[in-house]
Amino acid sequence: MFRVAVEMLMHDKTKFLGLLIGIVFTAFLVTFAMGYFAGFMTRGFALVSENPSAKVWVMDPAVSSAEATINMSDSALDSVRGVAGVEYASPLYLGDVTARYANGDFQSFQIIGVDDATLSGAPLPADLLHIPNSVIVDSGGTEGKLQTPIYKKDMWSYDGSHLHAPTRELRYGDEMLVNSKRVMVAGISHTIPRFPPRPLLYTTASNFKRLIPGEKRYITFIMVHPAKNVTPDELAKRITRTTHLKAITSEAFKKETVMWFMINSEDVGDMVNMVILAMLVGFGVTGVMLYMFTYENLKQYAVLKAMGASTKQLSDMIFTQVFISALAGSGIGVGIAAVLEQIVSSPTFPFRMMWFAPLVGFLGVIIVSMTAAFISLRPIKTMEPAIVFKL
Amino acid sequence: MNSIIVSCKNIVKTFNAGEAEVKALQGVTLDVYENELLMLVGPSGCGKTTFVSVLSGLLSFDSGACEVMGKNIADMSDEEITAFRGKNIGFVFQAFNLLPSLTAIENVALPLTVAGEKRTKALNLSKKMLEAVGLGKKAYVKPSGLSGGEQQRVAIARALVHNPKFIICDEPTSSLDHTSGQIVMELLQKIIKEKGASMIVVTHDNRIYKYADRIVHMEDGKIIKVAS
């Protein structure tokens, strides 16, 4: 009966194609949505990913993501360094600043201050930050936001802003004003793009404090590397117990950040809507095509029933047809999504095919196809087999 | 006298068409004997097809009793009737009802496939049956590549491949020209005599009456005459 089901399915090429398109569409969109989700989640915890030597992250107990933070007092660093099992601990300072370009235009940046001595957390070549008042600039997943005038006459002009002057990308030696203090671009880095995208300024802790004066608490995170005889998990618990600060492993911190985005980011809602829409449209096309396919072949099923085929055998035929279409359709759909990843994945477009994306795509197809199959069983179950005698 | 293979008593079947009631069968009583070729004739809408649908278990009836090979089909569940029909009854339809996606041999093998027979054995038996109806060379042709007469012969091979005891033919010659019709009827007559099966042929075609052992005339859901 398996072979008969397959022959029936392949015989009506138009409907088979329609069925396949519905499933391909569902698989593609669900996988794409998952890839997009994975992409922006990966960028959401980019700060953690770009510091792989920090196995434990220490923060204020109220912080639950790398995105929304509140600072700790400077004494926290000494407390953490005093905990047994800490090989080294480096502070990380986060803040938001608005920088003015030489033509009078301005741009918001996330500023990341790193330990002056170790420069731990700065992109390579980090020692450029030893140049006084220097910053390393990163686009952070944005495009066209790091622009400074081409011509000297448009820079810091006495006659006001030259906002419409021709511009170019920032480069070594350019200058900006942050809180009316001059900074010099010592380098352009290309770290992991951020989600949400935003330009970044890396600098030393001392320069950070110069640019954002007057704060009582500066340290946002303390990045800890455990000694050889202690696991990150064990050390995190020990730091929490000793300092009453929140200390978690980098992997746990990534997961917490993902959870934070899932609860707080509107983009997750957009992605869920995209998945629901994809499944609804996919179900619409697949369901209609499968129902039409079954309904138009009802007489053939009645003939089989007249020959002794049980309702279970006929149902198995429908499920076989759905399974084959689902297998082929999801393969194509996921394949298209994978190809698209190679084409569209860029610093400005967060898309990453992780292991769960095709899995969820296939699951979406299974849900859509099975629902369509169950609906298509109805005409089989309710058919009057005596229709075999009708012309 | 041969033994009775089908025994129907006072079969009543009513269809509801909106608010109107159509009495398709009004107390039909009929016995079909072993090795008999019985023709059921009468004008359109007289209840011939409804009657064969009832006695093959494809349609339920309102009252009366119907035994096929000693089994009261009213007492059987849908699954039991389906299994019983698959094993004991063969069908030849006016519109052939071949599956267009399958080749002639695969169509013939369907009753065996449904019964769970292994593919190789089913195809071997089907090949022999196709040869018996003179279509051995067209075994791997799909229905679209066969003439009407050839399609009906494939349908006959399909109806007989599992050696049913009882065969129901609904207008087997009405879609065929005279010559093809005669070939089909001679084939049916020959095969049932060889296999010892019983057959009911529903027909309008008086040119094939000569093949019948008995002719049952129906009108308005009743049997009005039985002729030998």
Coordinates of C-alpha atoms in Angstrom, one line a residue:
Chain A
M1 CA 0.0 0.0 0.0
F2 CA 3.0 2.3 0.6
R3 CA 3.9 2.0 -3.1
V4 CA 0.3 2.6 -4.2
A5 CA 0.2 5.7 -1.9
V6 CA 3.5 7.0 -3.4
E7 CA 2.3 6.3 -7.0
M8 CA -1.0 8.2 -6.3
L9 CA 1.0 11.1 -4.9
M10 CA 3.4 11.4 -7.8
H11 CA 0.8 10.9 -10.5
D12 CA -0.9 14.2 -10.0
K13 CA 2.2 16.3 -10.4
T14 CA 0.4 19.7 -10.1
K15 CA -1.1 18.9 -6.8
F16 CA 2.1 17.3 -5.6
L17 CA 4.0 20.4 -6.5
G18 CA 1.4 22.6 -4.7
L19 CA 1.7 20.4 -1.6
L20 CA 5.5 20.6 -1.8
I21 CA 5.4 24.4 -2.2
G22 CA 3.3 24.7 1.0
I23 CA 5.7 22.6 2.9
V24 CA 8.8 24.2 1.5
F25 CA 7.4 27.6 2.4
T26 CA 6.7 26.5 6.0
A27 CA 10.1 24.8 6.4
F28 CA 11.9 27.8 4.9
L29 CA 10.2 30.5 6.9
V30 CA 10.3 28.6 10.2
T31 CA 14.0 27.8 9.7
F32 CA 14.7 31.3 8.5
A33 CA 13.0 32.7 11.6
M34 CA 15.0 30.4 13.8
G35 CA 18.2 31.4 12.0
Y36 CA 17.3 35.0 12.6
F37 CA 16.6 34.3 16.2
A38 CA 19.9 32.5 16.6
G39 CA 21.6 35.3 14.8
F40 CA 20.4 38.1 17.0
M41 CA 20.7 36.1 20.2
T42 CA 24.4 35.4 19.3
R43 CA 24.9 39.1 18.8
G44 CA 23.0 39.8 22.0
F45 CA 25.7 38.1 24.1
A46 CA 28.6 39.3 21.8
L47 CA 30.3 40.9 24.8
V48 CA 30.5 37.6 26.5
S49 CA 31.6 35.7 23.4
E50 CA 34.4 38.1 22.6
N51 CA 36.0 37.5 26.0
P52 CA 36.5 33.7 25.9
S53 CA 39.1 33.7 28.7
A54 CA 36.5 35.0 31.2
K55 CA 35.0 31.8 32.4
V56 CA 33.0 33.5 35.2
W57 CA 31.2 36.8 35.1
V58 CA 30.5 38.9 38.2
M59 CA 27.8 41.5 38.3
D60 CA 25.3 43.3 40.5
P61 CA 22.7 40.7 41.7
A62 CA 20.0 42.6 39.9
V63 CA 21.6 42.2 36.5
S64 CA 20.3 39.3 34.3
S65 CA 21.8 40.1 30.9
A66 CA 24.7 41.6 29.1
E67 CA 22.2 44.2 27.7
A68 CA 20.6 45.9 30.7
T69 CA 23.1 46.6 33.4
I70 CA 23.8 48.5 36.6
N71 CA 27.2 49.2 38.0
M72 CA 29.0 48.0 41.1
S73 CA 31.4 49.9 43.4
D74 CA 35.1 49.7 42.6
S75 CA 35.6 47.7 45.9
A76 CA 33.8 44.8 44.2
L77 CA 37.0 44.1 42.2
D78 CA 39.1 43.7 45.3
S79 CA 36.5 41.5 46.9
V80 CA 36.4 39.2 43.9
R81 CA 40.2 39.1 43.6
G82 CA 40.3 38.0 47.2
V83 CA 38.2 34.9 46.7
A84 CA 40.3 31.7 46.6
G85 CA 40.4 30.1 43.2
V86 CA 40.5 33.3 41.2
E87 CA 43.5 33.4 39.0
Y88 CA 42.8 36.8 37.7
A89 CA 39.9 39.2 37.5
S90 CA 39.5 42.2 35.2
P91 CA 36.9 44.9 35.4
L92 CA 34.8 45.9 32.5
Y93 CA 33.1 49.4 32.4
L94 CA 30.1 50.0 30.2
G95 CA 28.3 53.2 29.5
D96 CA 26.6 55.2 26.8
V97 CA 28.1 58.4 25.3
T98 CA 27.3 60.7 22.5
A99 CA 30.3 61.7 20.4
R100 CA 30.6 64.7 18.1
Y101 CA 32.3 64.3 14.8
A102 CA 34.5 66.9 13.2
N103 CA 31.7 68.2 10.9
G104 CA 29.4 68.9 13.9
D105 CA 27.3 65.7 13.4
F106 CA 26.9 63.4 16.4
Q107 CA 26.5 59.7 17.1
S108 CA 25.6 57.6 20.2
F109 CA 28.1 54.9 21.2
Q110 CA 28.4 52.2 23.8
I111 CA 31.6 52.9 25.5
I112 CA 33.5 49.9 26.9
G113 CA 36.3 50.6 29.4
V114 CA 39.0 48.0 30.0
D115 CA 41.6 47.5 32.7
D116 CA 44.5 49.9 32.0
A117 CA 47.2 47.4 32.9
T118 CA 46.0 44.3 31.2
L119 CA 43.7 45.8 28.5
S120 CA 41.7 42.6 29.0
G121 CA 38.4 42.9 27.0
A122 CA 39.8 45.2 24.3
P123 CA 40.0 44.2 20.6
L124 CA 43.4 43.6 19.1
P125 CA 45.7 45.3 18.7
A126 CA 44.7 46.4 22.2
D127 CA 48.0 48.2 23.1
L128 CA 46.9 51.0 20.8
L129 CA 44.9 52.1 23.8
H130 CA 48.0 53.0 25.6
I131 CA 48.1 56.1 23.4
P132 CA 46.8 58.9 25.6
N133 CA 43.1 59.7 25.1
S134 CA 42.7 57.1 22.5
V135 CA 39.7 54.9 21.5
I136 CA 39.3 51.9 19.2
V137 CA 36.1 52.3 17.2
D138 CA 33.9 49.5 16.1
S139 CA 30.8 49.6 13.9
G140 CA 29.0 47.1 16.2
G141 CA 26.8 45.8 13.3
T142 CA 25.9 49.3 12.0
E143 CA 26.6 50.7 8.6
G144 CA 27.6 54.2 7.7
K145 CA 27.5 55.6 11.2
L146 CA 31.3 56.2 11.6
Q147 CA 31.7 59.1 9.2
T148 CA 34.0 62.1 9.4
P149 CA 34.5 64.9 6.8
I150 CA 36.9 64.3 4.0
Y151 CA 38.2 67.8 3.8
K152 CA 40.1 69.7 6.5
K153 CA 37.9 72.8 5.8
D154 CA 34.8 70.9 7.1
M155 CA 36.5 69.9 10.3
W156 CA 35.9 71.8 13.6
S157 CA 35.0 74.8 11.5
Y158 CA 34.7 78.2 13.1
D159 CA 31.6 78.9 11.1
G160 CA 29.5 76.2 12.6
S161 CA 28.5 72.7 11.5
H162 CA 29.2 71.3 8.1
L163 CA 26.6 68.6 8.2
H164 CA 26.3 68.1 4.5
A165 CA 30.0 68.0 3.8
P166 CA 31.3 64.9 2.0
T167 CA 32.4 62.3 4.5
R168 CA 34.4 59.1 4.8
E169 CA 34.8 56.3 7.3
L170 CA 36.7 57.0 10.5
R171 CA 40.4 56.0 10.5
Y172 CA 43.5 56.2 12.6
G173 CA 44.2 59.7 13.8
D174 CA 40.7 61.1 13.4
E175 CA 39.4 63.0 16.3
M176 CA 36.0 63.2 18.1
L177 CA 34.6 65.0 21.1
V178 CA 33.0 63.0 23.9
N179 CA 31.5 65.1 26.6
S180 CA 33.5 68.0 25.2
K181 CA 36.7 66.0 25.7
R182 CA 38.9 65.2 22.7
V183 CA 39.5 61.5 21.8
M184 CA 41.7 60.2 19.1
V185 CA 40.8 57.1 17.0
A186 CA 43.7 54.7 17.5
G187 CA 42.2 51.9 15.5
I188 CA 39.1 50.4 13.9
S189 CA 38.1 47.0 15.1
H190 CA 35.8 44.3 13.7
T191 CA 34.4 42.5 16.7
I192 CA 31.2 40.5 16.8
P193 CA 28.3 42.8 15.7
R194 CA 25.9 43.7 18.5
F195 CA 22.2 43.2 18.8
P196 CA 20.6 45.8 18.8
P197 CA 23.3 47.2 16.4
R198 CA 25.3 50.1 17.9
P199 CA 28.7 51.6 17.3
L200 CA 31.3 50.9 20.1
L201 CA 34.1 52.8 21.6
Y202 CA 36.8 50.8 23.4
T203 CA 39.0 52.7 25.7
T204 CA 41.0 52.3 29.0
A205 CA 39.3 52.5 32.4
S206 CA 41.1 55.7 33.1
N207 CA 40.0 57.3 29.9
F208 CA 36.5 56.0 30.5
K209 CA 36.4 57.8 33.8
R210 CA 37.7 60.9 32.2
L211 CA 35.0 60.8 29.5
I212 CA 32.2 60.0 32.0
P213 CA 33.1 61.8 35.2
G214 CA 31.2 62.1 38.4
E215 CA 29.8 58.5 38.6
K216 CA 30.0 56.8 42.0
R217 CA 30.0 53.3 40.6
Y218 CA 31.9 52.4 37.4
I219 CA 32.4 48.7 37.2
T220 CA 29.7 46.9 35.3
F221 CA 31.2 43.4 35.1
I222 CA 34.2 41.6 36.5
M223 CA 35.6 39.0 34.2
V224 CA 37.2 36.1 36.2
H225 CA 39.5 33.4 35.1
P226 CA 39.6 30.5 37.5
A227 CA 42.7 28.8 38.9
K228 CA 43.6 25.4 37.5
N229 CA 42.1 23.4 40.4
V230 CA 38.7 25.0 40.4
T231 CA 35.8 24.7 37.9
P232 CA 34.1 27.8 36.7
D233 CA 30.8 26.6 38.2
E234 CA 32.4 26.0 41.6
L235 CA 34.2 29.3 41.5
A236 CA 31.0 31.2 40.6
K237 CA 29.2 29.7 43.6
R238 CA 32.2 30.6 45.8
I239 CA 32.3 34.2 44.6
T240 CA 28.5 34.6 45.1
R241 CA 28.8 33.1 48.6
T242 CA 31.7 35.3 49.6
T243 CA 31.0 38.6 48.0
H244 CA 27.1 38.6 47.8
L245 CA 27.6 39.6 44.1
K246 CA 26.1 37.6 41.3
A247 CA 28.7 35.3 39.7
I248 CA 27.8 32.9 36.9
T249 CA 29.7 31.0 34.3
S250 CA 29.9 32.5 30.8
E251 CA 27.7 29.8 29.4
A252 CA 25.0 30.5 32.0
F253 CA 25.4 34.2 31.4
K254 CA 24.7 33.7 27.6
K255 CA 21.6 31.7 28.4
E256 CA 20.4 34.3 30.9
T257 CA 20.9 37.0 28.2
V258 CA 19.0 34.9 25.7
M259 CA 16.2 34.6 28.2
W260 CA 16.3 38.3 28.9
F261 CA 15.9 39.0 25.2
M262 CA 13.1 36.5 24.9
I263 CA 11.2 38.3 27.7
N264 CA 12.1 41.9 26.9
S265 CA 12.8 42.2 23.2
E266 CA 10.1 43.1 20.8
D267 CA 12.1 41.3 18.1
V268 CA 11.3 37.9 19.7
G269 CA 7.7 38.8 19.4
D270 CA 8.2 39.6 15.7
M271 CA 10.0 36.4 15.2
V272 CA 7.2 34.4 16.9
N273 CA 4.7 36.2 14.7
M274 CA 6.8 35.3 11.7
V275 CA 6.8 31.6 12.7
I276 CA 3.1 31.6 13.4
L277 CA 2.4 33.4 10.1
A278 CA 4.7 30.9 8.3
M279 CA 2.9 28.0 9.8
L280 CA -0.5 29.4 9.1
V281 CA 0.2 30.1 5.5
G282 CA 2.0 26.8 5.1
F283 CA -0.9 25.1 6.7
G284 CA -3.3 26.9 4.5
V285 CA -1.5 25.9 1.3
T286 CA -0.6 22.4 2.5
G287 CA -4.0 21.7 4.1
V288 CA -6.0 22.9 1.1
M289 CA -3.8 21.0 -1.4
L290 CA -3.9 17.8 0.6
Y291 CA -7.6 18.0 1.2
M292 CA -8.2 18.7 -2.5
F293 CA -5.9 15.8 -3.3
T294 CA -7.7 13.4 -1.0
Y295 CA -11.1 14.7 -2.0
E296 CA -10.5 14.4 -5.7
N297 CA -9.1 10.9 -5.3
L298 CA -11.9 9.8 -3.1
K299 CA -13.3 7.4 -5.7
Q300 CA -9.9 5.7 -5.8
Y301 CA -10.0 5.3 -2.1
A302 CA -13.6 4.0 -2.3
V303 CA -12.4 1.4 -4.9
L304 CA -9.7 0.3 -2.5
K305 CA -12.2 0.1 0.3
A306 CA -14.5 -1.9 -2.0
M307 CA -11.5 -4.3 -2.4
G308 CA -11.1 -4.7 1.3
A309 CA -8.8 -1.9 2.3
S310 CA -9.5 -0.9 5.9
T311 CA -9.9 2.7 7.1
K312 CA -6.5 2.3 8.8
Q313 CA -4.9 1.2 5.6
L314 CA -6.4 4.2 3.8
S315 CA -5.3 6.5 6.6
D316 CA -1.8 5.1 6.4
M317 CA -1.8 6.0 2.7
I318 CA -2.6 9.6 3.5
F319 CA 0.1 9.7 6.2
T320 CA 2.6 8.1 3.8
Q321 CA 1.8 10.8 1.2
V322 CA 2.1 13.5 3.8
F323 CA 5.3 12.1 5.2
I324 CA 7.0 11.9 1.8
S325 CA 5.9 15.4 1.0
A326 CA 7.0 16.7 4.4
L327 CA 10.4 15.0 4.0
A328 CA 11.0 16.4 0.6
G329 CA 9.5 19.8 1.3
S330 CA 11.4 20.3 4.6
G331 CA 14.7 19.2 3.0
I332 CA 14.2 21.8 0.2
G333 CA 13.0 24.5 2.6
V334 CA 15.9 24.0 5.0
G335 CA 18.3 23.8 2.1
I336 CA 17.1 27.1 0.7
A337 CA 17.4 28.7 4.2
A338 CA 21.0 27.4 4.4
V339 CA 21.9 28.8 1.0
L340 CA 20.3 32.1 2.0
E341 CA 22.4 32.1 5.1
Q342 CA 25.5 32.1 3.0
I343 CA 24.1 34.9 0.9
V344 CA 22.5 37.3 3.4
S345 CA 24.5 36.7 6.6
S346 CA 26.4 40.0 7.1
P347 CA 27.4 42.4 9.8
T348 CA 24.1 44.2 9.3
F349 CA 21.9 41.1 9.1
P350 CA 21.9 38.8 12.0
F351 CA 21.3 35.3 10.6
R352 CA 22.9 32.1 11.8
M353 CA 21.9 28.6 11.1
M354 CA 22.4 26.8 14.4
W355 CA 21.6 23.1 15.0
F356 CA 18.1 23.8 16.2
A357 CA 17.0 25.9 13.3
P358 CA 16.4 23.0 10.8
L359 CA 15.1 20.9 13.7
V360 CA 12.4 23.5 14.5
G361 CA 11.8 24.0 10.8
F362 CA 11.2 20.2 10.5
L363 CA 9.0 20.3 13.6
G364 CA 6.9 23.1 12.1
V365 CA 6.5 21.1 9.0
I366 CA 5.4 18.0 11.0
I367 CA 2.8 20.1 12.9
V368 CA 1.5 21.7 9.8
S369 CA 1.5 18.4 7.8
M370 CA 0.0 16.2 10.5
T371 CA -2.8 18.8 11.1
A372 CA -3.5 18.8 7.3
A373 CA -3.4 15.0 7.2
F374 CA -5.9 14.7 10.1
I375 CA -8.3 17.1 8.3
S376 CA -7.8 15.2 5.1
L377 CA -8.8 12.0 6.8
R378 CA -12.3 13.2 7.3
P379 CA -13.5 12.6 3.7
I380 CA -12.0 9.1 3.9
K381 CA -13.7 8.3 7.1
T382 CA -17.1 9.7 6.1
M383 CA -17.1 8.5 2.5
E384 CA -19.8 6.2 1.3
P385 CA -18.0 3.4 -0.5
A386 CA -21.0 2.8 -2.7
I387 CA -19.8 5.9 -4.7
V388 CA -17.7 3.3 -6.6
F389 CA -20.8 2.6 -8.7
K390 CA -21.3 6.2 -9.6
L391 CA -19.9 7.4 -12.9
Chain B
M1 CA -30.0 -27.2 -7.5
N2 CA -26.7 -25.5 -6.5
S3 CA -26.4 -24.1 -2.9
I4 CA -27.4 -20.5 -2.2
I5 CA -24.5 -18.0 -2.0
V6 CA -26.5 -14.8 -1.5
S7 CA -29.9 -14.7 0.2
C8 CA -31.7 -11.4 0.7
K9 CA -35.1 -11.1 2.2
N10 CA -37.4 -8.0 2.3
I11 CA -34.6 -5.5 1.9
V12 CA -35.8 -2.0 2.3
K13 CA -33.6 1.0 1.7
T14 CA -34.7 4.7 1.8
F15 CA -32.7 7.7 0.9
N16 CA -33.4 11.1 2.3
A17 CA -33.1 13.8 -0.4
G18 CA -33.8 17.0 1.5
E19 CA -37.3 16.7 2.8
A20 CA -38.2 14.1 0.3
E21 CA -37.8 10.4 0.9
V22 CA -36.8 8.1 -2.0
K23 CA -37.6 4.5 -1.5
A24 CA -34.8 2.9 -3.4
L25 CA -35.6 -0.7 -2.4
Q26 CA -39.0 -1.8 -1.2
G27 CA -38.8 -5.3 0.1
V28 CA -36.5 -7.0 -2.3
T29 CA -36.2 -10.7 -1.9
L30 CA -33.7 -12.6 -4.0
D31 CA -31.4 -15.7 -3.8
V32 CA -28.3 -16.1 -5.9
Y33 CA -27.0 -19.6 -6.4
E34 CA -23.5 -21.0 -6.7
N35 CA -22.1 -20.9 -10.3
E36 CA -25.0 -18.7 -11.4
L37 CA -24.7 -15.7 -13.7
L38 CA -27.7 -13.6 -12.8
M39 CA -28.6 -10.4 -14.6
L40 CA -30.3 -7.6 -12.8
V41 CA -32.1 -5.4 -15.4
G42 CA -34.5 -2.5 -15.3
P43 CA -34.8 1.2 -16.0
S44 CA -32.5 3.8 -14.6
G45 CA -33.3 4.5 -10.9
C46 CA -35.1 1.3 -10.3
G47 CA -32.7 0.3 -7.5
K48 CA -30.4 -2.2 -9.3
T49 CA -27.2 -0.5 -8.2
T50 CA -28.5 0.2 -4.7
F51 CA -29.3 -3.5 -4.4
V52 CA -25.8 -4.7 -5.3
S53 CA -24.3 -2.0 -3.1
V54 CA -26.4 -3.4 -0.2
L55 CA -25.5 -7.0 -0.8
S56 CA -21.8 -6.2 -1.2
G57 CA -21.9 -4.4 2.2
L58 CA -21.0 -1.1 0.6
L59 CA -24.3 0.4 1.7
S60 CA -26.3 -0.2 4.8
F61 CA -30.0 -1.0 4.6
D62 CA -33.0 -0.1 6.7
S63 CA -34.7 -3.4 7.2
G64 CA -34.7 -7.0 6.0
A65 CA -32.0 -9.6 6.1
C66 CA -29.1 -10.3 3.8
E67 CA -26.8 -13.3 4.0
V68 CA -23.8 -13.6 1.8
M69 CA -22.0 -17.0 2.0
G70 CA -23.9 -17.7 5.2
K71 CA -22.8 -14.4 6.9
N72 CA -25.5 -11.9 7.9
I73 CA -23.9 -8.7 6.8
A74 CA -26.2 -6.6 9.0
D75 CA -24.5 -8.1 12.0
M76 CA -21.0 -7.3 10.9
S77 CA -19.0 -4.2 11.8
D78 CA -17.6 -1.9 9.0
E79 CA -14.1 -3.4 9.4
E80 CA -15.5 -7.0 9.3
I81 CA -17.6 -6.3 6.2
T82 CA -14.6 -4.6 4.5
A83 CA -12.4 -7.6 5.3
F84 CA -15.1 -10.1 4.2
R85 CA -15.7 -8.2 0.9
G86 CA -11.9 -8.0 0.2
K87 CA -11.7 -11.8 0.5
N88 CA -14.9 -13.0 -1.1
I89 CA -16.3 -10.4 -3.5
G90 CA -14.9 -9.1 -6.8
F91 CA -16.1 -6.0 -8.6
V92 CA -16.3 -4.9 -12.2
F93 CA -17.5 -1.3 -12.6
Q94 CA -19.0 0.5 -15.5
A95 CA -16.3 3.2 -15.4
F96 CA -13.6 0.6 -14.9
N97 CA -12.3 2.5 -11.8
L98 CA -8.7 1.6 -12.5
L99 CA -6.1 3.7 -10.6
P100 CA -4.6 5.9 -13.3
S101 CA -1.2 6.1 -11.5
L102 CA -0.7 2.3 -11.6
T103 CA 0.1 0.0 -14.5
A104 CA -2.3 -2.7 -15.6
I105 CA -0.5 -5.4 -13.6
E106 CA -0.4 -3.2 -10.5
N107 CA -4.1 -2.5 -10.8
V108 CA -4.8 -6.2 -11.1
A109 CA -2.7 -6.9 -8.1
L110 CA -4.6 -4.4 -5.9
P111 CA -6.9 -6.9 -4.1
L112 CA -3.8 -9.0 -3.2
T113 CA -1.9 -5.9 -2.2
V114 CA -4.7 -4.8 0.1
A115 CA -4.8 -8.3 1.6
G116 CA -1.1 -8.0 2.4
E117 CA 0.2 -10.4 -0.2
K118 CA 3.9 -10.1 -1.0
R119 CA 4.5 -7.9 -4.1
T120 CA 6.4 -10.6 -6.1
K121 CA 3.7 -13.2 -5.6
A122 CA 0.9 -10.6 -6.2
L123 CA 2.5 -9.6 -9.5
N124 CA 3.0 -13.1 -10.6
L125 CA -0.6 -14.0 -10.0
S126 CA -1.7 -10.8 -11.7
K127 CA 0.5 -11.5 -14.7
K128 CA -1.2 -14.9 -15.1
M129 CA -4.6 -13.3 -14.8
L130 CA -3.8 -10.7 -17.3
E131 CA -2.7 -13.4 -19.7
A132 CA -5.9 -15.2 -19.1
V133 CA -7.8 -12.1 -20.2
G134 CA -5.5 -11.7 -23.2
L135 CA -3.6 -8.7 -22.0
G136 CA -0.3 -10.3 -21.0
K137 CA 1.6 -8.0 -23.3
K138 CA 0.1 -4.8 -21.9
A139 CA 0.9 -5.6 -18.3
Y140 CA 3.1 -2.6 -17.8
V141 CA 0.9 -0.1 -19.6
K142 CA -1.0 2.5 -17.6
P143 CA -4.8 2.8 -18.0
S144 CA -4.4 5.9 -20.2
G145 CA -2.6 3.7 -22.7
L146 CA -5.4 1.1 -23.0
S147 CA -8.6 1.1 -25.0
G148 CA -12.0 1.0 -23.2
G149 CA -12.3 -2.7 -23.9
E150 CA -8.8 -3.4 -22.6
Q151 CA -9.4 -1.4 -19.5
Q152 CA -12.5 -3.4 -18.8
R153 CA -10.5 -6.6 -19.2
V154 CA -8.0 -5.3 -16.7
A155 CA -10.9 -4.6 -14.4
I156 CA -12.1 -8.1 -14.8
A157 CA -8.7 -9.6 -14.1
R158 CA -8.6 -7.4 -11.0
A159 CA -12.0 -8.7 -9.9
L160 CA -10.9 -12.3 -10.3
V161 CA -7.3 -12.3 -9.2
H162 CA -8.0 -13.2 -5.6
N163 CA -10.5 -16.0 -6.5
P164 CA -13.6 -14.5 -5.1
K165 CA -16.7 -16.6 -4.7
F166 CA -19.0 -13.8 -5.7
I167 CA -18.6 -11.2 -8.4
I168 CA -20.6 -8.0 -8.9
C169 CA -20.5 -6.4 -12.3
D170 CA -22.1 -3.0 -12.7
E171 CA -22.9 -2.3 -16.4
P172 CA -19.7 -4.0 -17.6
T173 CA -20.5 -3.5 -21.3
S174 CA -22.2 -0.1 -21.3
S175 CA -18.9 1.8 -22.0
L176 CA -17.9 -0.6 -24.7
D177 CA -18.8 -1.1 -28.3
H178 CA -20.7 -4.2 -29.3
T179 CA -17.7 -6.4 -30.2
S180 CA -15.8 -5.4 -27.0
G181 CA -18.9 -6.0 -25.0
Q182 CA -19.3 -9.5 -26.4
I183 CA -15.7 -10.3 -25.7
V184 CA -16.0 -9.1 -22.1
M185 CA -19.2 -11.1 -21.5
E186 CA -17.7 -14.3 -23.0
L187 CA -14.7 -13.8 -20.9
L188 CA -16.7 -13.3 -17.7
Q189 CA -18.9 -16.4 -18.5
K190 CA -15.8 -18.5 -19.2
I191 CA -14.0 -17.5 -16.1
I192 CA -16.8 -17.9 -13.7
K193 CA -17.5 -21.3 -15.0
E194 CA -13.9 -22.2 -14.7
K195 CA -13.6 -20.8 -11.2
G196 CA -17.0 -21.8 -10.0
A197 CA -18.0 -18.4 -8.8
S198 CA -21.4 -16.7 -8.8
M199 CA -22.0 -13.4 -10.6
I200 CA -24.6 -10.6 -10.6
V201 CA -24.4 -8.4 -13.7
V202 CA -26.3 -5.1 -13.5
T203 CA -27.1 -4.1 -17.1
H204 CA -29.3 -2.1 -19.5
D205 CA -27.8 -3.9 -22.4
N206 CA -30.3 -6.4 -23.8
R207 CA -27.7 -7.7 -26.3
I208 CA -25.9 -9.6 -23.4
Y209 CA -29.1 -11.2 -21.9
K210 CA -28.1 -14.4 -23.7
Y211 CA -25.3 -15.0 -21.3
A212 CA -27.5 -15.0 -18.2
D213 CA -28.7 -18.1 -16.3
R214 CA -31.5 -16.0 -14.8
I215 CA -32.7 -12.4 -15.5
V216 CA -34.2 -10.4 -12.7
H217 CA -36.3 -7.4 -13.7
M218 CA -36.6 -4.6 -11.3
E219 CA -38.8 -1.5 -11.3
D220 CA -39.4 1.1 -8.6
G221 CA -37.3 -0.7 -6.0
K222 CA -39.1 -4.0 -6.5
I223 CA -38.4 -7.2 -8.3
I224 CA -41.3 -7.5 -10.8
K225 CA -40.2 -10.6 -12.8
V226 CA -37.6 -13.4 -12.7
A227 CA -36.9 -15.1 -16.0
S228 CA -34.7 -18.2 -16.6

